[in-house]
């Protein structure tokens, strides 16, 4: 299994500012995934973060708005830049580990409110 | 395009059986996952199907038919703690990412 520590767990931010979310895994993983979950909705993939290369962003998400770092195989950060109220959401990081099945493990999420 | 459909909400009675359906249309197929998510918490893994048939894990079972683009999650002997959202997710071919359905919110009543 994998244990993921994600922080902060929640924050209230002013519009126009930026917030960096950290994700630490207790084992080395090749890929880390960042998701957004807006209130009452399912998960939408923002980007896939590989160590040593630039993140791969999904349609509708751009690096300038959501820069990602992946300095090593156990850590990643997602920054939400120049925030607006529309960015209020839960942000989750995820990794996949082979446990006999391919399981995805999630961090506890960061509940972001932009005012 | 990629499309995954689930019912939005379902209700059931404690002790009963409920089946949550998921249909998908994706660019290839490399596995289907079911997750449980309680309000305010992160999703937790329930099951993984990559071949046709039924996978059973205790009170939960998951079925897959690749030819029909269809899966269901079967919950038996429902308990109040099973009230949660259930997310169906598909991994398309040649990718490591997951495409999530909108989730089914299940409410279990006494």
PDB file of C-alpha atoms in Angstrom:
ATOM      1  CA  UNK A   1       0.000   0.000   0.000  1.00  0.00           C
ATOM      2  CA  UNK A   2       0.956   3.658   0.023  1.00  0.00           C
ATOM      3  CA  UNK A   3       0.479   6.350   2.612  1.00  0.00           C
ATOM      4  CA  UNK A   4       0.134   9.859   1.236  1.00  0.00           C
ATOM      5  CA  UNK A   5       0.526  12.956   3.334  1.00  0.00           C
ATOM      6  CA  UNK A   6      -1.041  16.000   1.753  1.00  0.00           C
ATOM      7  CA  UNK A   7      -0.985  19.512   3.161  1.00  0.00           C
ATOM      8  CA  UNK A   8      -2.481  21.889   3.888  1.00  0.00           C
ATOM      9  CA  UNK A   9      -5.745  20.081   4.587  1.00  0.00           C
ATOM     10  CA  UNK A  10      -7.674  23.283   4.036  1.00  0.00           C
ATOM     11  CA  UNK A  11      -7.098  26.967   3.419  1.00  0.00           C
ATOM     12  CA  UNK A  12      -9.008  30.156   2.793  1.00  0.00           C
ATOM     13  CA  UNK A  13      -7.210  32.450   0.374  1.00  0.00           C
ATOM     14  CA  UNK A  14      -7.679  35.890  -1.087  1.00  0.00           C
ATOM     15  CA  UNK A  15      -8.328  36.178  -4.806  1.00  0.00           C
ATOM     16  CA  UNK A  16      -5.215  36.963  -6.809  1.00  0.00           C
ATOM     17  CA  UNK A  17      -2.900  35.059  -4.476  1.00  0.00           C
ATOM     18  CA  UNK A  18      -1.321  31.619  -4.968  1.00  0.00           C
ATOM     19  CA  UNK A  19      -1.339  28.472  -2.863  1.00  0.00           C
ATOM     20  CA  UNK A  20       1.106  25.579  -3.045  1.00  0.00           C
ATOM     21  CA  UNK A  21      -0.135  22.126  -2.044  1.00  0.00           C
ATOM     22  CA  UNK A  22       2.369  19.477  -1.043  1.00  0.00           C
ATOM     23  CA  UNK A  23       2.088  15.721  -1.436  1.00  0.00           C
ATOM     24  CA  UNK A  24       4.516  13.286   0.229  1.00  0.00           C
ATOM     25  CA  UNK A  25       4.406   9.518  -0.386  1.00  0.00           C
ATOM     26  CA  UNK A  26       5.970   6.887   1.863  1.00  0.00           C
ATOM     27  CA  UNK A  27       7.397   4.945  -1.086  1.00  0.00           C
ATOM     28  CA  UNK A  28       8.939   5.729  -4.441  1.00  0.00           C
ATOM     29  CA  UNK A  29       6.443   6.006  -7.279  1.00  0.00           C
ATOM     30  CA  UNK A  30       6.941   6.790 -10.932  1.00  0.00           C
ATOM     31  CA  UNK A  31       3.884   8.914 -11.487  1.00  0.00           C
ATOM     32  CA  UNK A  32       1.829  11.160  -9.283  1.00  0.00           C
ATOM     33  CA  UNK A  33      -1.551  12.505 -10.301  1.00  0.00           C
ATOM     34  CA  UNK A  34      -3.293  15.727  -9.318  1.00  0.00           C
ATOM     35  CA  UNK A  35      -7.092  15.894  -9.334  1.00  0.00           C
ATOM     36  CA  UNK A  36      -9.674  18.548  -8.671  1.00  0.00           C
ATOM     37  CA  UNK A  37     -13.074  17.754  -7.178  1.00  0.00           C
ATOM     38  CA  UNK A  38     -15.556  20.595  -7.273  1.00  0.00           C
ATOM     39  CA  UNK A  39     -18.437  20.569  -4.789  1.00  0.00           C
ATOM     40  CA  UNK A  40     -20.803  17.667  -5.373  1.00  0.00           C
ATOM     41  CA  UNK A  41     -18.891  16.479  -8.423  1.00  0.00           C
ATOM     42  CA  UNK A  42     -16.497  13.712  -9.309  1.00  0.00           C
ATOM     43  CA  UNK A  43     -12.748  13.889  -9.805  1.00  0.00           C
ATOM     44  CA  UNK A  44     -11.200  15.634 -12.781  1.00  0.00           C
ATOM     45  CA  UNK A  45      -7.565  14.968 -13.611  1.00  0.00           C
ATOM     46  CA  UNK A  46      -5.473  18.151 -13.763  1.00  0.00           C
ATOM     47  CA  UNK A  47      -2.088  16.696 -14.664  1.00  0.00           C
ATOM     48  CA  UNK A  48       0.290  13.773 -14.347  1.00  0.00           C
ATOM     49  CA  UNK A  49       3.645  14.512 -12.703  1.00  0.00           C
ATOM     50  CA  UNK A  50       6.707  12.468 -13.630  1.00  0.00           C
ATOM     51  CA  UNK A  51      10.022  12.831 -11.869  1.00  0.00           C
ATOM     52  CA  UNK A  52      12.597  14.600 -13.994  1.00  0.00           C
ATOM     53  CA  UNK A  53      10.267  15.826 -16.711  1.00  0.00           C
ATOM     54  CA  UNK A  54       7.565  18.389 -17.222  1.00  0.00           C
ATOM     55  CA  UNK A  55       4.074  17.488 -16.075  1.00  0.00           C
ATOM     56  CA  UNK A  56       1.470  16.431 -18.619  1.00  0.00           C
ATOM     57  CA  UNK A  57      -1.667  18.580 -18.401  1.00  0.00           C
ATOM     58  CA  UNK A  58      -5.206  17.598 -19.336  1.00  0.00           C
ATOM     59  CA  UNK A  59      -7.397  19.635 -21.610  1.00  0.00           C
ATOM     60  CA  UNK A  60      -8.548  22.794 -19.869  1.00  0.00           C
ATOM     61  CA  UNK A  61      -5.578  22.999 -17.494  1.00  0.00           C
ATOM     62  CA  UNK A  62      -2.382  24.943 -18.195  1.00  0.00           C
ATOM     63  CA  UNK A  63       1.023  25.125 -16.586  1.00  0.00           C
ATOM     64  CA  UNK A  64       0.842  28.862 -15.910  1.00  0.00           C
ATOM     65  CA  UNK A  65      -2.251  28.381 -13.772  1.00  0.00           C
ATOM     66  CA  UNK A  66      -1.277  25.065 -12.139  1.00  0.00           C
ATOM     67  CA  UNK A  67       2.512  24.751 -12.047  1.00  0.00           C
ATOM     68  CA  UNK A  68       3.700  21.398 -10.734  1.00  0.00           C
ATOM     69  CA  UNK A  69       7.035  20.330  -9.304  1.00  0.00           C
ATOM     70  CA  UNK A  70       8.301  16.749  -8.976  1.00  0.00           C
ATOM     71  CA  UNK A  71      11.798  16.954  -7.551  1.00  0.00           C
ATOM     72  CA  UNK A  72      12.049  13.271  -6.547  1.00  0.00           C
ATOM     73  CA  UNK A  73      10.128   9.994  -6.542  1.00  0.00           C
ATOM     74  CA  UNK A  74       8.301  10.626  -3.258  1.00  0.00           C
ATOM     75  CA  UNK A  75       7.236  14.267  -3.446  1.00  0.00           C
ATOM     76  CA  UNK A  76       5.266  16.670  -5.604  1.00  0.00           C
ATOM     77  CA  UNK A  77       3.686  20.092  -5.325  1.00  0.00           C
ATOM     78  CA  UNK A  78       0.773  21.714  -7.121  1.00  0.00           C
ATOM     79  CA  UNK A  79       0.417  25.489  -7.117  1.00  0.00           C
ATOM     80  CA  UNK A  80      -2.905  27.165  -7.788  1.00  0.00           C
ATOM     81  CA  UNK A  81      -1.916  30.570  -9.160  1.00  0.00           C
ATOM     82  CA  UNK A  82      -3.706  33.888  -9.305  1.00  0.00           C
ATOM     83  CA  UNK A  83      -6.723  32.373  -7.622  1.00  0.00           C
ATOM     84  CA  UNK A  84     -10.334  33.300  -8.229  1.00  0.00           C
ATOM     85  CA  UNK A  85     -13.484  32.052  -6.475  1.00  0.00           C
ATOM     86  CA  UNK A  86     -13.949  29.553  -9.315  1.00  0.00           C
ATOM     87  CA  UNK A  87     -10.839  27.753  -8.062  1.00  0.00           C
ATOM     88  CA  UNK A  88     -12.602  26.881  -4.811  1.00  0.00           C
ATOM     89  CA  UNK A  89     -12.488  23.108  -4.801  1.00  0.00           C
ATOM     90  CA  UNK A  90     -10.869  20.064  -3.246  1.00  0.00           C
ATOM     91  CA  UNK A  91      -7.488  19.191  -4.697  1.00  0.00           C
ATOM     92  CA  UNK A  92      -6.218  15.628  -4.353  1.00  0.00           C
ATOM     93  CA  UNK A  93      -2.967  13.922  -5.176  1.00  0.00           C
ATOM     94  CA  UNK A  94      -2.889  10.255  -6.061  1.00  0.00           C
ATOM     95  CA  UNK A  95      -0.417   7.473  -6.770  1.00  0.00           C
ATOM     96  CA  UNK A  96      -0.852   3.950  -8.112  1.00  0.00           C
ATOM     97  CA  UNK A  97       0.690   0.937  -6.454  1.00  0.00           C
ATOM     98  CA  UNK A  98       0.613  -2.706  -7.435  1.00  0.00           C
ATOM     99  CA  UNK A  99      -0.889  -4.701  -4.557  1.00  0.00           C
ATOM    100  CA  UNK A 100      -2.076  -7.703  -6.543  1.00  0.00           C
ATOM    101  CA  UNK A 101      -4.472  -5.278  -8.142  1.00  0.00           C
ATOM    102  CA  UNK A 102      -3.443  -1.888  -9.410  1.00  0.00           C
ATOM    103  CA  UNK A 103      -4.701   0.339  -6.637  1.00  0.00           C
ATOM    104  CA  UNK A 104      -4.817   4.098  -6.650  1.00  0.00           C
ATOM    105  CA  UNK A 105      -4.246   5.738  -3.302  1.00  0.00           C
ATOM    106  CA  UNK A 106      -5.307   9.282  -2.566  1.00  0.00           C
ATOM    107  CA  UNK A 107      -4.139  11.945  -0.213  1.00  0.00           C
ATOM    108  CA  UNK A 108      -6.694  13.357   2.180  1.00  0.00           C
ATOM    109  CA  UNK A 109      -7.226  16.341  -0.074  1.00  0.00           C
ATOM    110  CA  UNK A 110      -6.863  20.091   0.280  1.00  0.00           C
ATOM    111  CA  UNK A 111     -10.112  22.008   0.634  1.00  0.00           C
ATOM    112  CA  UNK A 112      -9.502  25.409  -0.902  1.00  0.00           C
ATOM    113  CA  UNK A 113     -11.854  28.353  -0.531  1.00  0.00           C
ATOM    114  CA  UNK A 114     -11.081  31.544  -2.449  1.00  0.00           C
ATOM    115  CA  UNK A 115     -12.748  34.719  -1.221  1.00  0.00           C
TER     116      UNK A 115
ATOM    117  CA  UNK B   1     -14.443  11.239 -26.596  1.00  0.00           C
ATOM    118  CA  UNK B   2     -14.465   9.717 -23.136  1.00  0.00           C
ATOM    119  CA  UNK B   3     -17.763   9.188 -21.382  1.00  0.00           C
ATOM    120  CA  UNK B   4     -18.626   7.361 -18.179  1.00  0.00           C
ATOM    121  CA  UNK B   5     -22.205   7.265 -16.916  1.00  0.00           C
ATOM    122  CA  UNK B   6     -23.552   6.374 -13.498  1.00  0.00           C
ATOM    123  CA  UNK B   7     -26.847   7.115 -11.791  1.00  0.00           C
ATOM    124  CA  UNK B   8     -26.619  10.260  -9.704  1.00  0.00           C
ATOM    125  CA  UNK B   9     -28.373   9.003  -6.614  1.00  0.00           C
ATOM    126  CA  UNK B  10     -29.724   5.756  -5.187  1.00  0.00           C
ATOM    127  CA  UNK B  11     -31.416   4.803  -1.955  1.00  0.00           C
ATOM    128  CA  UNK B  12     -31.661   1.433  -0.243  1.00  0.00           C
ATOM    129  CA  UNK B  13     -32.614  -0.145   3.053  1.00  0.00           C
ATOM    130  CA  UNK B  14     -30.251  -1.547   5.657  1.00  0.00           C
ATOM    131  CA  UNK B  15     -29.694  -5.287   5.085  1.00  0.00           C
ATOM    132  CA  UNK B  16     -30.734  -5.109   1.430  1.00  0.00           C
ATOM    133  CA  UNK B  17     -28.728  -5.530  -1.786  1.00  0.00           C
ATOM    134  CA  UNK B  18     -28.036  -2.667  -4.186  1.00  0.00           C
ATOM    135  CA  UNK B  19     -26.486  -2.657  -7.652  1.00  0.00           C
ATOM    136  CA  UNK B  20     -24.792   0.466  -8.992  1.00  0.00           C
ATOM    137  CA  UNK B  21     -24.329   0.470 -12.749  1.00  0.00           C
ATOM    138  CA  UNK B  22     -21.622   2.115 -14.810  1.00  0.00           C
ATOM    139  CA  UNK B  23     -21.422   2.348 -18.595  1.00  0.00           C
ATOM    140  CA  UNK B  24     -18.402   3.670 -20.396  1.00  0.00           C
ATOM    141  CA  UNK B  25     -17.169   4.743 -23.800  1.00  0.00           C
ATOM    142  CA  UNK B  26     -13.443   5.367 -23.857  1.00  0.00           C
ATOM    143  CA  UNK B  27     -10.538   5.293 -26.293  1.00  0.00           C
ATOM    144  CA  UNK B  28      -9.597   1.706 -25.562  1.00  0.00           C
ATOM    145  CA  UNK B  29      -9.790  -0.046 -22.219  1.00  0.00           C
ATOM    146  CA  UNK B  30      -7.190  -1.097 -19.714  1.00  0.00           C
ATOM    147  CA  UNK B  31      -9.133  -1.614 -16.505  1.00  0.00           C
ATOM    148  CA  UNK B  32     -12.102  -0.384 -14.504  1.00  0.00           C
ATOM    149  CA  UNK B  33     -12.021   0.704 -10.869  1.00  0.00           C
ATOM    150  CA  UNK B  34     -14.623   1.314  -8.192  1.00  0.00           C
ATOM    151  CA  UNK B  35     -13.998   3.705  -5.311  1.00  0.00           C
ATOM    152  CA  UNK B  36     -15.954   4.618  -2.221  1.00  0.00           C
ATOM    153  CA  UNK B  37     -15.902   8.195  -0.995  1.00  0.00           C
ATOM    154  CA  UNK B  38     -17.491   9.339   2.235  1.00  0.00           C
ATOM    155  CA  UNK B  39     -18.379  12.999   2.483  1.00  0.00           C
ATOM    156  CA  UNK B  40     -15.332  15.130   3.176  1.00  0.00           C
ATOM    157  CA  UNK B  41     -12.918  12.251   2.757  1.00  0.00           C
ATOM    158  CA  UNK B  42     -10.615  10.960   0.031  1.00  0.00           C
ATOM    159  CA  UNK B  43     -11.733   8.092  -2.222  1.00  0.00           C
ATOM    160  CA  UNK B  44     -10.764   4.589  -1.141  1.00  0.00           C
ATOM    161  CA  UNK B  45     -10.201   1.685  -3.498  1.00  0.00           C
ATOM    162  CA  UNK B  46     -12.867  -1.032  -3.655  1.00  0.00           C
ATOM    163  CA  UNK B  47     -12.217  -3.134  -6.735  1.00  0.00           C
ATOM    164  CA  UNK B  48     -10.436  -3.509 -10.049  1.00  0.00           C
ATOM    165  CA  UNK B  49     -11.687  -5.415 -13.116  1.00  0.00           C
ATOM    166  CA  UNK B  50      -9.735  -5.882 -16.311  1.00  0.00           C
ATOM    167  CA  UNK B  51     -11.228  -9.177 -17.531  1.00  0.00           C
ATOM    168  CA  UNK B  52     -14.904 -10.027 -18.019  1.00  0.00           C
ATOM    169  CA  UNK B  53     -16.694 -11.541 -15.080  1.00  0.00           C
ATOM    170  CA  UNK B  54     -17.376 -11.091 -11.424  1.00  0.00           C
ATOM    171  CA  UNK B  55     -14.839 -10.181  -8.741  1.00  0.00           C
ATOM    172  CA  UNK B  56     -16.006 -10.759  -5.185  1.00  0.00           C
ATOM    173  CA  UNK B  57     -14.563  -9.144  -2.080  1.00  0.00           C
ATOM    174  CA  UNK B  58     -16.635  -9.785   0.988  1.00  0.00           C
ATOM    175  CA  UNK B  59     -19.892  -7.859   0.832  1.00  0.00           C
ATOM    176  CA  UNK B  60     -18.808  -6.063  -2.340  1.00  0.00           C
ATOM    177  CA  UNK B  61     -18.657  -7.552  -5.833  1.00  0.00           C
ATOM    178  CA  UNK B  62     -17.857  -5.934  -9.157  1.00  0.00           C
ATOM    179  CA  UNK B  63     -18.795  -7.180 -12.611  1.00  0.00           C
ATOM    180  CA  UNK B  64     -17.382  -6.254 -15.996  1.00  0.00           C
ATOM    181  CA  UNK B  65     -18.501  -6.826 -19.581  1.00  0.00           C
ATOM    182  CA  UNK B  66     -15.990  -5.276 -21.959  1.00  0.00           C
ATOM    183  CA  UNK B  67     -18.054  -5.988 -25.064  1.00  0.00           C
ATOM    184  CA  UNK B  68     -20.967  -4.032 -23.594  1.00  0.00           C
ATOM    185  CA  UNK B  69     -18.867  -1.303 -21.975  1.00  0.00           C
ATOM    186  CA  UNK B  70     -20.645  -2.071 -18.723  1.00  0.00           C
ATOM    187  CA  UNK B  71     -19.837  -2.684 -15.098  1.00  0.00           C
ATOM    188  CA  UNK B  72     -21.752  -2.864 -11.866  1.00  0.00           C
ATOM    189  CA  UNK B  73     -20.879  -2.734  -8.197  1.00  0.00           C
ATOM    190  CA  UNK B  74     -23.002  -4.987  -6.008  1.00  0.00           C
ATOM    191  CA  UNK B  75     -23.276  -4.261  -2.312  1.00  0.00           C
ATOM    192  CA  UNK B  76     -24.841  -6.935  -0.110  1.00  0.00           C
ATOM    193  CA  UNK B  77     -26.104  -6.827   3.460  1.00  0.00           C
ATOM    194  CA  UNK B  78     -26.121  -3.060   3.378  1.00  0.00           C
ATOM    195  CA  UNK B  79     -25.040  -1.204   6.476  1.00  0.00           C
ATOM    196  CA  UNK B  80     -25.604   2.422   7.419  1.00  0.00           C
ATOM    197  CA  UNK B  81     -21.878   3.075   6.995  1.00  0.00           C
ATOM    198  CA  UNK B  82     -22.213   2.179   3.305  1.00  0.00           C
ATOM    199  CA  UNK B  83     -23.890   5.546   2.747  1.00  0.00           C
ATOM    200  CA  UNK B  84     -21.320   7.243   0.522  1.00  0.00           C
ATOM    201  CA  UNK B  85     -20.549   8.160  -3.059  1.00  0.00           C
ATOM    202  CA  UNK B  86     -19.375   5.355  -5.330  1.00  0.00           C
ATOM    203  CA  UNK B  87     -17.101   6.353  -8.189  1.00  0.00           C
ATOM    204  CA  UNK B  88     -16.544   4.331 -11.347  1.00  0.00           C
ATOM    205  CA  UNK B  89     -13.250   5.046 -13.122  1.00  0.00           C
ATOM    206  CA  UNK B  90     -11.799   3.684 -16.353  1.00  0.00           C
ATOM    207  CA  UNK B  91      -8.215   3.569 -17.537  1.00  0.00           C
ATOM    208  CA  UNK B  92      -8.136   4.026 -21.322  1.00  0.00           C
ATOM    209  CA  UNK B  93      -5.617   2.113 -23.386  1.00  0.00           C
ATOM    210  CA  UNK B  94      -1.997   3.266 -23.489  1.00  0.00           C
ATOM    211  CA  UNK B  95      -2.306   5.650 -20.592  1.00  0.00           C
ATOM    212  CA  UNK B  96      -1.830   5.591 -16.851  1.00  0.00           C
ATOM    213  CA  UNK B  97      -4.526   8.100 -16.026  1.00  0.00           C
ATOM    214  CA  UNK B  98      -8.049   7.399 -14.810  1.00  0.00           C
ATOM    215  CA  UNK B  99     -11.263   8.889 -16.150  1.00  0.00           C
ATOM    216  CA  UNK B 100     -13.870   9.170 -13.414  1.00  0.00           C
ATOM    217  CA  UNK B 101     -17.616   9.006 -13.704  1.00  0.00           C
ATOM    218  CA  UNK B 102     -19.762  11.550 -11.903  1.00  0.00           C
ATOM    219  CA  UNK B 103     -20.285   9.214  -8.955  1.00  0.00           C
ATOM    220  CA  UNK B 104     -23.398   7.678  -7.432  1.00  0.00           C
ATOM    221  CA  UNK B 105     -24.510   8.951  -4.059  1.00  0.00           C
ATOM    222  CA  UNK B 106     -25.995   6.048  -2.098  1.00  0.00           C
ATOM    223  CA  UNK B 107     -28.122   6.621   0.971  1.00  0.00           C
ATOM    224  CA  UNK B 108     -28.892   3.660   3.209  1.00  0.00           C
ATOM    225  CA  UNK B 109     -31.951   3.990   5.451  1.00  0.00           C
ATOM    226  CA  UNK B 110     -32.786   1.957   8.563  1.00  0.00           C
TER     227      UNK B 110
END
